[in-house]
Short mmCIF file of C-alpha atoms and ligand atoms in Angstrom, two decimals:
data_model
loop_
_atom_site.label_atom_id
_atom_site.label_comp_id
_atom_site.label_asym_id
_atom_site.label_seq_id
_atom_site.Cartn_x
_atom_site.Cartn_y
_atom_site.Cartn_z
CA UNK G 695 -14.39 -2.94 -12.38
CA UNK G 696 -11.38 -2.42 -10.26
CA UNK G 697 -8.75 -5.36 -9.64
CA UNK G 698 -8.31 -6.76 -6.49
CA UNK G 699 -4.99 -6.13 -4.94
CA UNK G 700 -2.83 -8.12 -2.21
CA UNK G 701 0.43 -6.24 -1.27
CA UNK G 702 2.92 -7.57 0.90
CA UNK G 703 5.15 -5.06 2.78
CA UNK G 704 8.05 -6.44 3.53
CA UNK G 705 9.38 -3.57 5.54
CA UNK G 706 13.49 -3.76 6.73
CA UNK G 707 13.31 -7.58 6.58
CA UNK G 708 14.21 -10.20 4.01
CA UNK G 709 17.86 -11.38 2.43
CA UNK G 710 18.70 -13.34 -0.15
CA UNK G 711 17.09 -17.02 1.35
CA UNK G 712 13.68 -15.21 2.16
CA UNK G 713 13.32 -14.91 -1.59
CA UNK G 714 12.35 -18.66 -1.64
CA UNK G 715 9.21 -17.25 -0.39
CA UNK G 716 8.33 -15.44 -3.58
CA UNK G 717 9.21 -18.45 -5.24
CA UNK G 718 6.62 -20.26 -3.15
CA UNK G 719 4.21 -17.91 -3.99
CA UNK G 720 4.49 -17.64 -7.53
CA UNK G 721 3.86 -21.43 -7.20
CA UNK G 722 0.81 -21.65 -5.11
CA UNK G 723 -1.33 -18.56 -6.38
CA UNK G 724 -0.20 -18.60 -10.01
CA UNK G 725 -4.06 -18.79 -11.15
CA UNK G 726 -5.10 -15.78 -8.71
CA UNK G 727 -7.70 -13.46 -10.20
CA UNK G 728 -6.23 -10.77 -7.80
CA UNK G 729 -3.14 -8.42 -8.31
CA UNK G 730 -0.46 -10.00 -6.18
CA UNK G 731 2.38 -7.70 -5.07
CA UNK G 732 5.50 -8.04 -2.85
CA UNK G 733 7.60 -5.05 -1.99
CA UNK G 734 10.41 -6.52 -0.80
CA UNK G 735 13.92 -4.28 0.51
CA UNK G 736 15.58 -2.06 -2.03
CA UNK G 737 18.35 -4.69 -1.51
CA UNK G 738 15.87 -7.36 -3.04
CA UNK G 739 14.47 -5.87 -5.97
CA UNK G 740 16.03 -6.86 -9.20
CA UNK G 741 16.40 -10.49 -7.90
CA UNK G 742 12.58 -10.51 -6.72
CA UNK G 743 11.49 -8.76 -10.38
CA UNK G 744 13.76 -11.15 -12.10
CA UNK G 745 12.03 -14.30 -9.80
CA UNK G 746 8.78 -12.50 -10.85
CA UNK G 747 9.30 -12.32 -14.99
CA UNK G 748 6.06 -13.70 -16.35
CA UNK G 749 4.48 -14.90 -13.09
CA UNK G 750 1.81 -13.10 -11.62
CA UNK G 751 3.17 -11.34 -9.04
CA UNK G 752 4.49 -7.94 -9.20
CA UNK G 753 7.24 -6.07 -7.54
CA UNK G 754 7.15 -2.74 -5.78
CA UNK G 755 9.42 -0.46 -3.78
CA UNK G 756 8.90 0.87 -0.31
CA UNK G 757 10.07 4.31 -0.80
CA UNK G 758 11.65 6.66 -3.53
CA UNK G 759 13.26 10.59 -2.97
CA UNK G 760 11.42 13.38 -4.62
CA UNK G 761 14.61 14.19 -6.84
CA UNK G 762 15.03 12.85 -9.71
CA UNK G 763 18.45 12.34 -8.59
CA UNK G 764 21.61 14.32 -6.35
CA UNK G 765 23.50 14.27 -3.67
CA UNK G 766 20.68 12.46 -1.23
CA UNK G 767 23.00 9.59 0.83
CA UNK G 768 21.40 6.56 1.42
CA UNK G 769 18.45 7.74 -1.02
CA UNK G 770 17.23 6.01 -3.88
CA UNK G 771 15.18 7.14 -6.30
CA UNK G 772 12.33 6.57 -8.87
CA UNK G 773 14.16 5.45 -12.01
CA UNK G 774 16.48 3.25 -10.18
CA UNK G 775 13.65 1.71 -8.45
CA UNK G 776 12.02 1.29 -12.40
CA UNK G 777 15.28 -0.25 -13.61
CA UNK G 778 15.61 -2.72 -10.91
CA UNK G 779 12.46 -4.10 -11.76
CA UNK G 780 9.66 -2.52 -9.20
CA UNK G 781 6.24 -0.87 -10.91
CA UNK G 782 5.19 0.32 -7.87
CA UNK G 783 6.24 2.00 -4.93
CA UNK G 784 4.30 2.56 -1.31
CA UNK G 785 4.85 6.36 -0.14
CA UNK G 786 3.90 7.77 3.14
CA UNK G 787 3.60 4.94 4.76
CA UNK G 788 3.16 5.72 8.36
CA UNK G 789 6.41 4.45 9.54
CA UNK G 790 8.44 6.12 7.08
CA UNK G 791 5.67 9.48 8.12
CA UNK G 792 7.02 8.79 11.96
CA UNK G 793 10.69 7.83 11.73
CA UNK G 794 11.50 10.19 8.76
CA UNK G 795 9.13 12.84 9.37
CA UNK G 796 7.54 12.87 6.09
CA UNK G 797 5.26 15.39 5.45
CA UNK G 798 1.95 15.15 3.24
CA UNK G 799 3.83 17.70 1.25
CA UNK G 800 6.63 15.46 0.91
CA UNK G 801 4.83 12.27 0.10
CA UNK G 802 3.25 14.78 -3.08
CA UNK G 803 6.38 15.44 -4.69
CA UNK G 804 7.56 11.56 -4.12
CA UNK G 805 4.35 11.02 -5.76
CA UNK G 806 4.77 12.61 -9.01
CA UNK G 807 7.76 11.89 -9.06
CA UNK G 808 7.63 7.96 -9.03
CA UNK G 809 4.46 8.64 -12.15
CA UNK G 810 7.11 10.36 -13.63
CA UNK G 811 8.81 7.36 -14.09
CA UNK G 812 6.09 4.88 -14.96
CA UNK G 813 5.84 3.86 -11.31
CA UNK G 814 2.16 3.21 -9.42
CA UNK G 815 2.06 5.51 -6.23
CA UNK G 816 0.46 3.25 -3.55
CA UNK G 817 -0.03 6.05 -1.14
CA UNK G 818 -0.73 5.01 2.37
CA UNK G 819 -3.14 7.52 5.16
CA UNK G 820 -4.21 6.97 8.34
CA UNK G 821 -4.53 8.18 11.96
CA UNK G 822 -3.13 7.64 15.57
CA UNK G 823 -5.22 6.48 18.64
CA UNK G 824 -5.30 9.51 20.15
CA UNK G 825 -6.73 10.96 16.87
CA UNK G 826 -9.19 8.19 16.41
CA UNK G 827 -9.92 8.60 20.42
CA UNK G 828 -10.33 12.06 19.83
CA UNK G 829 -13.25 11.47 16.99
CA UNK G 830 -10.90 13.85 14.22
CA UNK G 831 -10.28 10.04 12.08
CA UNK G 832 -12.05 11.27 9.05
CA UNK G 833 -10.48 14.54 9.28
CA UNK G 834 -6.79 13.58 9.86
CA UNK G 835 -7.13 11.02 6.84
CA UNK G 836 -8.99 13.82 4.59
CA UNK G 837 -5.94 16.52 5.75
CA UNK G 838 -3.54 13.46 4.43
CA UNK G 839 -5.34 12.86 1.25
CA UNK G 840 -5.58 16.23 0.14
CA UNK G 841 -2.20 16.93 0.67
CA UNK G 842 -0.76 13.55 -0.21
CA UNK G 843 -2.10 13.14 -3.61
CA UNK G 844 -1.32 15.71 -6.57
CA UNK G 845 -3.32 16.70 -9.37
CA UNK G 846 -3.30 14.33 -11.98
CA UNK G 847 -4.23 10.96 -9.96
CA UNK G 848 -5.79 8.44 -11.86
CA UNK G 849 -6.99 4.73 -11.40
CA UNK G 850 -3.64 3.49 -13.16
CA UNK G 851 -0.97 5.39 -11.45
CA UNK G 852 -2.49 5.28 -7.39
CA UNK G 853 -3.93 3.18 -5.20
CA UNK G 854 -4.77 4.23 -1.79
CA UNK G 855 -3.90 2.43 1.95
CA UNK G 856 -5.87 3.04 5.00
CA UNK G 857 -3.62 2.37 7.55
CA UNK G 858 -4.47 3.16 10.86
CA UNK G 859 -1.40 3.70 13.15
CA UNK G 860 -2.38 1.99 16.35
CA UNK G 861 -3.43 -1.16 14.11
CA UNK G 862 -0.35 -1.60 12.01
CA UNK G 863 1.76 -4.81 13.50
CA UNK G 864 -0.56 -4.39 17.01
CA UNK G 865 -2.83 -7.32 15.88
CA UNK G 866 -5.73 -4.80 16.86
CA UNK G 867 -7.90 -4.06 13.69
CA UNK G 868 -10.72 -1.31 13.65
CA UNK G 869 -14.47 -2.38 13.95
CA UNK G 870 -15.96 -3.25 10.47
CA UNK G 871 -17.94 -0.54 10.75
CA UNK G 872 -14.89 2.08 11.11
CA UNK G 873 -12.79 0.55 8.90
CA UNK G 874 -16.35 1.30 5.99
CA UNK G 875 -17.01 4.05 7.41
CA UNK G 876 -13.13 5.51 6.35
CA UNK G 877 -13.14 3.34 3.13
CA UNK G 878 -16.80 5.07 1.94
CA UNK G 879 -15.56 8.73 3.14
CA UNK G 880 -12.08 8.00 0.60
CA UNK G 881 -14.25 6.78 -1.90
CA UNK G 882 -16.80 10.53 -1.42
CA UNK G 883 -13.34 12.60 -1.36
CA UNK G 884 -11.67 11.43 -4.41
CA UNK G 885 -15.28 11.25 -6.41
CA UNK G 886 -15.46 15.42 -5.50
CA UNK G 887 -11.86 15.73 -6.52
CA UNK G 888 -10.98 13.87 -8.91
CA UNK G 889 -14.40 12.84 -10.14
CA UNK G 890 -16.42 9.75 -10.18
CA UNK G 891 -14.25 7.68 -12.95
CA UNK G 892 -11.28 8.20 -11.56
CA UNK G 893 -12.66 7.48 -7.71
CA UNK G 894 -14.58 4.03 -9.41
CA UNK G 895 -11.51 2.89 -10.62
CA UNK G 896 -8.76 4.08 -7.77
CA UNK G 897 -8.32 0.80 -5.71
CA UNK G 898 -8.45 1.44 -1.59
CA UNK G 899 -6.42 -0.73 0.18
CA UNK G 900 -6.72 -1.46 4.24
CA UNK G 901 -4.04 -2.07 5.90
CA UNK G 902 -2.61 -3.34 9.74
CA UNK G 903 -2.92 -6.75 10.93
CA UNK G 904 -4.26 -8.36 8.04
CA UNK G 905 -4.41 -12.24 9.06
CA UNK G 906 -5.58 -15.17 7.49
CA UNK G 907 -8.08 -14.75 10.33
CA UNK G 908 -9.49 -11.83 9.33
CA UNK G 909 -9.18 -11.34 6.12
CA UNK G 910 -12.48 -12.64 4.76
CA UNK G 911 -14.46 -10.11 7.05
CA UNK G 912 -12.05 -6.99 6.14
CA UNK G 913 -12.46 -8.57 2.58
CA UNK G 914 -16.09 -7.94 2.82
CA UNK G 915 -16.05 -4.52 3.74
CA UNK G 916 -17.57 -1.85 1.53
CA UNK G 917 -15.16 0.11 -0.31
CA UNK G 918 -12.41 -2.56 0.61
CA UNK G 919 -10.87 -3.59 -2.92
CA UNK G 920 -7.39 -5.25 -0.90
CA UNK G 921 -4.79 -5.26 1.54
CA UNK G 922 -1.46 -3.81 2.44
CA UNK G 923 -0.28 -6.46 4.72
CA UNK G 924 3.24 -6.47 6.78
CA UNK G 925 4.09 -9.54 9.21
CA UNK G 926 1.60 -11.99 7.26
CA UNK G 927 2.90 -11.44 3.78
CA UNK G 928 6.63 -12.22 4.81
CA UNK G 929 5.59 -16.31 4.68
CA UNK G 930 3.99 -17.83 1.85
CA UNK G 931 1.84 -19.64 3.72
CA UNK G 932 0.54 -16.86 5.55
CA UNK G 933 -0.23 -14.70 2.65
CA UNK G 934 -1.52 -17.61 0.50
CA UNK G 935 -4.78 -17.74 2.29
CA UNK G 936 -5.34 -14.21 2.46
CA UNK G 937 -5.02 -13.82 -1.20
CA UNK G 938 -7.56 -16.91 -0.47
CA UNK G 939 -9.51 -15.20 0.93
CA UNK G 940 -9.43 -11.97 -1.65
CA UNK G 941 -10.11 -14.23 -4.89
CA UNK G 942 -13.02 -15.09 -2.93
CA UNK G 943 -14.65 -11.77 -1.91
P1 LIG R 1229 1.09 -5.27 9.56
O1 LIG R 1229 1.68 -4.02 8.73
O2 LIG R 1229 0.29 -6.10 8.58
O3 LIG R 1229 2.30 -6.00 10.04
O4 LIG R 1229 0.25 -4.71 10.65
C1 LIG R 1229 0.92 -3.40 7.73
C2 LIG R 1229 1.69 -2.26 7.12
O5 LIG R 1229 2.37 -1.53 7.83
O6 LIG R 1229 1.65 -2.07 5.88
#
């Protein structure tokens, strides 16, 4: 039986006062039967994991280098992101894909890198509108996943994001149907990979404009174990009932 997951992606926002959010949130959905996450800024992270101790919530990073360590300015990497506190860390995301031109190669070696150091890979896929317009979806996110993800994934160390492009921060979610349809075809490609154990317990998130508003229907989605959620997990209050709504799926 997999575990539910909510993770909040903070993305470049949040300072020291935003953590009064967490606070709020450890509060309010202390008796959650989901996995609650908040990956707040690098900047964040040992105060947020310290905020965290013995709560339910857990802390993960945003993004970790594929060295261990080295002359990489501005980096950070996988054990510093384990000593400040995070156990996860999302990789590929699609703005980090975009802005940093991260390949599916790349995202690998972040990948076994960050299990190298005890941290879950939350590895995020998904396509652009003109690659959903031009019907290649299921191929683009199969290219990603095969590329993305190294030998060696398990239930434990990754959990997957579909994340279309054109829906992340947009407010625009994908039909129901698409968003199953992309969520059963993951679920068929790491069962012929990896094998069925490891695909029945590997949690697939969605991900992009995950409201309180639609979270119960996205919730109900086959294959749909969580969320990856950006703007609505930056307020208590807006990620409250979407965890809501995830306890109650
Ligand atoms: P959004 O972002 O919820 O603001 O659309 C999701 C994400 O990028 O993880």
């Amino acid at each position: 039986m997999r575990q539910k997951l909510a993770a909040g992606n903070w993305k470049m926002n949040g300072t020291g006062s935003d953590l009064a959010e967490l606070a709020e949130l450890i509060q309010s959905q202390g008796t959650a039967t989901s996995e609650l996450m908040i990956c707040p800024p690098a900047t964040l992270l040992s105060r947020a994991a310290d905020l965290a101790q013995n709560s339910a919530l857990t802390i993960g990073a945003q993004d970790c280098h594929s060295e261990q360590a080295g002359a990489h300015t501005g980096d950070i990497s996988a054990a510093m992101l384990k000593e400040a506190g995070a156990t996860a860390v999302i990789l590929g995301h699609s703005e980090r894909r975009a802005d940093h031109s991260e390949s599916s190669n790349t995202v690998a070696a972040k990948t076994q890198t960050a299990w190298a150091h005890g941290l879950t890979a939350l590895v995020c896929l998904g396509e652009t509108l003109d690659e959903r317009e031009a019907g290649d979806t299921l191929k683009v996110v199969g290219d990603q996943l095969a590329a993305s993800l190294p030998e060696g994934a398990t239930g434990a160390n990754t959990v997957l994001a579909y994340e279309p492009v054109w829906a992340i921060g947009t407010g625009k979610i994908p039909s129901l149907a698409q968003i199953a349809e992309v969520h059963d075809f993951l679920r068929a490609e790491l069962t012929t990979r990896f094998g069925p154990q490891m695909a029945e317990a590997t949690r697939l998130l969605y991900g992009g404009s995950v409201k309180p508003g639609n979270a119960a229907e996205i919730f109900a989605t086959s294959n749909v174990d969580g969320a990856l959620v950006g703007g609505a997990s930056l307020k208590a209050a807006d990620f409250s009932p979407i965890i809501a709504a995830l306890d109650a799926s």
